[in-house]
Coordinates of C-alpha atoms in Angstrom, one line a residue:
M4 CA -10.7 21.6 18.3
S5 CA -12.7 24.1 16.4
A6 CA -12.6 24.2 12.5
E7 CA -10.6 27.3 12.8
V8 CA -7.9 25.9 15.0
Q9 CA -7.7 22.9 12.7
L10 CA -7.2 24.9 9.7
A11 CA -4.3 26.9 11.3
I12 CA -2.5 24.0 12.7
G13 CA -2.9 22.3 9.3
D14 CA -3.4 18.6 7.9
A15 CA 0.2 17.6 8.1
I16 CA 0.8 18.6 12.0
Q17 CA -2.7 17.0 13.0
Q18 CA -2.1 13.5 11.2
T19 CA 1.6 13.5 12.8
Y20 CA -0.1 13.3 16.3
H21 CA -3.6 11.4 15.1
K22 CA -4.8 9.0 17.6
D23 CA -4.5 6.2 14.9
H24 CA -0.5 6.4 15.5
I25 CA -0.6 5.9 19.1
C26 CA -1.2 2.4 20.7
G27 CA -4.9 2.8 22.3
T28 CA -5.4 5.4 25.2
E29 CA -1.8 6.6 26.6
E30 CA -1.1 6.1 30.0
S31 CA -0.1 9.9 30.9
F32 CA 2.9 10.1 33.2
L33 CA 2.3 13.9 33.2
Q34 CA 0.4 15.9 35.2
L35 CA 0.4 19.5 33.4
S36 CA 1.6 22.3 35.5
F37 CA 3.4 25.2 33.8
G38 CA 2.0 28.0 35.9
K39 CA 2.9 31.6 35.0
D40 CA 6.0 31.0 32.7
L41 CA 3.9 29.3 30.0
D42 CA 0.9 31.7 30.4
K43 CA 3.2 34.7 29.8
A44 CA 4.9 32.9 27.0
I45 CA 1.5 32.2 25.0
R46 CA 0.2 35.8 26.0
D47 CA 3.3 37.5 24.4
L48 CA 3.5 35.4 21.5
V49 CA -0.5 35.9 21.0
L50 CA 0.2 39.7 21.1
S51 CA 3.3 39.8 19.1
V52 CA 2.1 37.8 16.0
F53 CA -1.0 39.9 15.8
A54 CA 0.9 43.1 15.9
K55 CA 3.5 41.4 13.5
G56 CA 6.3 42.4 16.2
D57 CA 9.4 40.8 17.5
T58 CA 8.4 37.2 18.9
K59 CA 12.2 36.7 20.2
S60 CA 11.5 37.0 23.8
A61 CA 8.1 35.0 23.7
R62 CA 10.0 32.1 21.9
K63 CA 12.2 31.9 24.5
L64 CA 9.9 31.9 27.2
L65 CA 7.6 29.0 25.4
T66 CA 10.8 27.0 24.5
K67 CA 12.0 26.9 27.9
A68 CA 8.8 26.0 29.4
T69 CA 8.4 23.2 26.9
A70 CA 11.9 21.9 27.1
K71 CA 11.9 21.9 30.9
T72 CA 8.8 19.6 30.8
I73 CA 9.9 17.1 28.2
V74 CA 13.6 17.0 29.6
S75 CA 11.9 16.1 33.0
G76 CA 10.3 13.2 31.5
I77 CA 13.7 12.3 30.0
S78 CA 15.2 12.2 33.4
E79 CA 12.4 10.0 34.6
G80 CA 12.7 7.4 32.1
F81 CA 16.6 7.2 32.2
G82 CA 16.6 6.8 35.8
K83 CA 14.3 3.7 36.0
Q84 CA 16.8 2.2 34.1
V85 CA 19.8 3.2 35.7
A86 CA 19.9 3.2 39.6
K87 CA 23.0 5.7 39.9
V88 CA 23.9 7.7 36.7
D89 CA 27.7 7.6 36.5
Y90 CA 28.1 11.3 35.1
T91 CA 31.5 10.4 33.8
T92 CA 30.9 7.4 31.4
K93 CA 28.2 6.9 28.5
D94 CA 25.3 7.6 30.7
E95 CA 26.5 11.3 30.7
Q96 CA 26.9 11.4 27.2
M97 CA 23.8 9.6 26.3
L98 CA 21.9 12.1 28.8
E99 CA 23.6 14.9 27.0
K100 CA 22.3 13.9 23.7
L101 CA 18.9 13.4 24.5
T102 CA 18.7 16.5 26.6
R103 CA 20.1 18.5 23.6
N104 CA 18.0 16.8 21.1
T105 CA 15.1 17.8 23.4
W106 CA 15.7 21.3 23.5
R107 CA 16.0 21.5 19.6
F108 CA 12.6 19.8 19.3
S109 CA 10.9 22.1 21.7
A110 CA 12.5 25.1 19.8
A111 CA 11.0 23.4 16.6
K112 CA 8.0 23.0 18.1
T113 CA 7.6 26.7 19.3
V114 CA 8.2 28.0 15.5
E115 CA 5.5 25.5 14.4
I116 CA 3.1 27.0 17.1
E117 CA 3.9 30.5 15.9
K118 CA 3.6 29.7 12.1
A119 CA -0.1 28.3 13.2
M120 CA -0.7 31.6 14.9
S121 CA 0.3 33.6 11.9
R122 CA -1.9 31.6 9.6
A123 CA -4.8 32.3 12.1
L124 CA -4.3 36.2 11.4
V125 CA -6.9 35.8 8.6
D126 CA -10.1 33.9 8.4
E127 CA -11.1 31.2 5.9
K128 CA -12.1 33.9 3.3
G129 CA -8.5 35.7 3.6
V130 CA -9.9 38.5 5.9
L131 CA -7.9 39.9 8.8
R132 CA -9.3 39.0 12.0
E133 CA -10.2 41.4 14.9
F134 CA -7.9 40.9 17.7
S135 CA -10.7 39.2 19.9
A136 CA -11.3 36.4 17.2
F137 CA -7.8 35.9 16.5
K138 CA -6.9 35.6 20.3
K139 CA -9.6 33.1 20.6
V140 CA -8.3 30.8 17.6
A141 CA -4.6 31.4 18.8
E142 CA -5.2 30.4 22.4
G143 CA -6.9 27.1 20.8
I144 CA -3.9 26.5 19.1
A145 CA -1.8 26.8 22.1
E146 CA -3.9 24.7 23.9
V147 CA -3.8 21.8 21.6
F148 CA -0.1 22.0 21.3
N149 CA 0.6 22.4 24.8
G150 CA -2.2 20.0 25.9
A151 CA -2.8 16.5 24.3
Y152 CA 0.3 17.0 22.3
L153 CA 2.7 17.7 25.0
K154 CA 1.4 14.8 26.9
T155 CA 2.2 12.5 24.1
E156 CA 5.7 14.1 23.8
Y157 CA 6.3 13.7 27.3
N158 CA 5.2 10.2 27.4
H159 CA 7.4 9.5 24.4
A160 CA 10.5 11.1 26.3
V161 CA 10.1 8.7 29.2
S162 CA 9.9 5.6 26.9
S163 CA 12.6 6.8 24.7
S164 CA 15.3 7.6 27.5
Q165 CA 14.3 4.1 29.1
M166 CA 15.0 2.2 25.6
A167 CA 18.2 4.4 25.2
A168 CA 19.4 3.4 28.7
Q169 CA 18.6 -0.2 28.1
W170 CA 20.9 -0.1 24.8
L171 CA 23.8 1.0 26.9
R172 CA 23.2 -1.9 29.3
Y173 CA 22.8 -4.4 26.3
Q174 CA 26.2 -3.5 25.0
E175 CA 27.7 -4.6 28.2
S176 CA 25.6 -7.6 28.7
G177 CA 27.1 -10.0 26.3
A178 CA 23.9 -10.9 24.9
T179 CA 24.1 -12.4 21.3
F180 CA 20.4 -11.4 20.1
L181 CA 17.7 -9.0 20.9
R182 CA 14.3 -10.0 20.4
Y183 CA 11.3 -7.4 19.8
N184 CA 8.2 -7.9 22.0
T185 CA 4.8 -6.2 22.0
V186 CA 2.7 -6.2 25.0
G187 CA 0.5 -8.4 23.3
D188 CA -3.0 -7.1 24.4
D189 CA -5.7 -5.5 22.0
R190 CA -4.1 -2.1 22.0
V191 CA -1.0 -2.7 20.1
R192 CA -1.1 -1.3 16.7
D193 CA -1.3 -3.9 13.5
E194 CA 1.9 -2.8 12.3
H195 CA 3.8 -3.3 15.4
V196 CA 2.2 -7.0 15.5
L197 CA 4.2 -7.6 12.4
L198 CA 7.6 -6.8 14.5
D199 CA 6.5 -9.2 17.4
R200 CA 9.2 -11.8 18.3
I201 CA 11.4 -11.0 15.6
M202 CA 15.0 -12.0 16.8
K203 CA 18.1 -10.3 15.3
S204 CA 21.5 -10.4 16.3
I205 CA 22.4 -7.1 18.6
D206 CA 24.6 -5.6 16.0
D207 CA 22.1 -6.3 13.1
K208 CA 21.0 -3.3 10.9
F209 CA 17.5 -4.2 11.9
W210 CA 17.9 -2.4 15.1
D211 CA 19.0 0.9 13.4
T212 CA 15.3 1.2 12.3
W213 CA 13.1 -0.7 14.4
Y214 CA 14.6 -0.4 18.0
P215 CA 11.5 0.8 20.1
P216 CA 10.0 3.0 20.5
N217 CA 8.5 3.1 17.0
G218 CA 5.6 5.8 17.3
W219 CA 3.8 7.7 19.6
G220 CA 2.7 5.8 22.7
C221 CA 4.6 2.8 21.7
R222 CA 4.8 0.1 24.5
C223 CA 6.9 -2.2 22.9
D224 CA 10.2 -3.4 24.5
V225 CA 13.3 -5.7 23.4
S226 CA 14.8 -8.7 25.4
E227 CA 18.4 -9.9 25.3
E228 CA 18.8 -13.4 24.2
F229 CA 21.7 -15.4 24.7
S230 CA 20.8 -18.1 22.5
G231 CA 18.8 -19.3 19.8
K232 CA 18.6 -18.2 16.1
A233 CA 18.0 -15.3 14.1
T234 CA 14.5 -14.6 12.4
P235 CA 15.2 -15.1 8.8
D236 CA 14.9 -11.9 6.4
G237 CA 12.5 -14.1 4.4
K238 CA 10.1 -14.5 7.2
I239 CA 9.9 -10.9 7.9
R240 CA 7.2 -8.5 6.5
L241 CA 8.2 -5.0 7.9
P242 CA 5.7 -2.1 8.2
E243 CA 5.8 1.3 6.8
V244 CA 8.2 3.7 8.8
K245 CA 6.2 6.6 10.1
K246 CA 7.0 10.2 9.6
G247 CA 9.6 11.3 12.3
F248 CA 10.3 7.7 13.6
G249 CA 12.6 5.0 12.6
G250 CA 15.9 4.9 14.4
N251 CA 17.7 3.8 17.2
V252 CA 17.6 6.3 20.1
G253 CA 20.2 4.1 21.9
K254 CA 22.7 4.9 19.1
T255 CA 21.8 8.4 18.2
G256 CA 20.6 10.1 21.4
K257 CA 17.6 11.5 19.7
A258 CA 14.0 10.9 21.1
F259 CA 12.5 13.2 18.5
S260 CA 12.8 14.3 15.1
A261 CA 12.2 18.1 13.9
G262 CA 10.9 16.3 10.9
L263 CA 7.7 16.0 12.5
F264 CA 7.0 19.7 11.8
T265 CA 6.7 21.8 8.5
L266 CA 10.0 23.7 9.1
S267 CA 11.8 24.9 6.4
K268 CA 16.1 24.3 6.4
S269 CA 16.4 28.2 7.7
E270 CA 13.6 28.1 10.2
L271 CA 15.2 24.7 11.5
K272 CA 18.4 26.0 11.5
Q273 CA 17.5 29.1 13.6
S274 CA 15.2 27.1 16.0
N275 CA 18.3 24.8 16.5
Q276 CA 20.5 28.0 17.4
L277 CA 17.9 29.2 19.7
A278 CA 17.8 25.9 21.6
D279 CA 21.6 25.9 22.0
D280 CA 21.8 29.6 23.0
L281 CA 19.1 29.0 25.6
R282 CA 21.0 26.2 27.1
K283 CA 23.9 28.5 27.7
E284 CA 22.0 31.0 29.7

């Protein structure tokens, strides 16, 4: 990533997706293959931002391409846990929540990309860039967001939907407790080691914050237990909740948080509306 691209994207976003926030090297479920839709969306967005014109059409194309990819991860993960989805029950309701959340996240991400490109209109000295120089930086921005970042998001969609489906099953199994389990290898991040083997009743508020996944690339899981004792609070040392995480996807149906980005309230409202409108088309 060039210095110009880093400056345009900003420290906050880079820190959000930093490799230290991922359990080692991720196993990517995704083979990127957007084709013409993404290429056109990026090309149109670059041109519109440079001309300071209407970016609405490019926003739509980019949001669609992003959402389509991540939603495929939602479907893949949920399907691994549910042999046959009953679309008249809680399965359908959960899939709808996950899908709506993913579209809204994709729209918010598109706005964040546009903001980064807008910052790239001028160089580090505040001088307006020529189009060729701007295009190079803008395409670098798109490559970061739609390359490594998108793979991370796709993998998170798969694991989140798996855990959401598991939560629905746990509510019907009659289990008394849930136990937090890490993979147990040298890739597990230190803060998740603190959570390993914690057992709490299935309705304990602990799971409102610490039900996996708890960060990008989180490979943690929970197991249902029908006997035993809950881990006393006095023996638990909880880590810091990472920005954009700390919830229970099985309860909320939200795999992603728009809080990962730098959008204002008005920008978030507009991006949510864009996502909802696109789903109706």
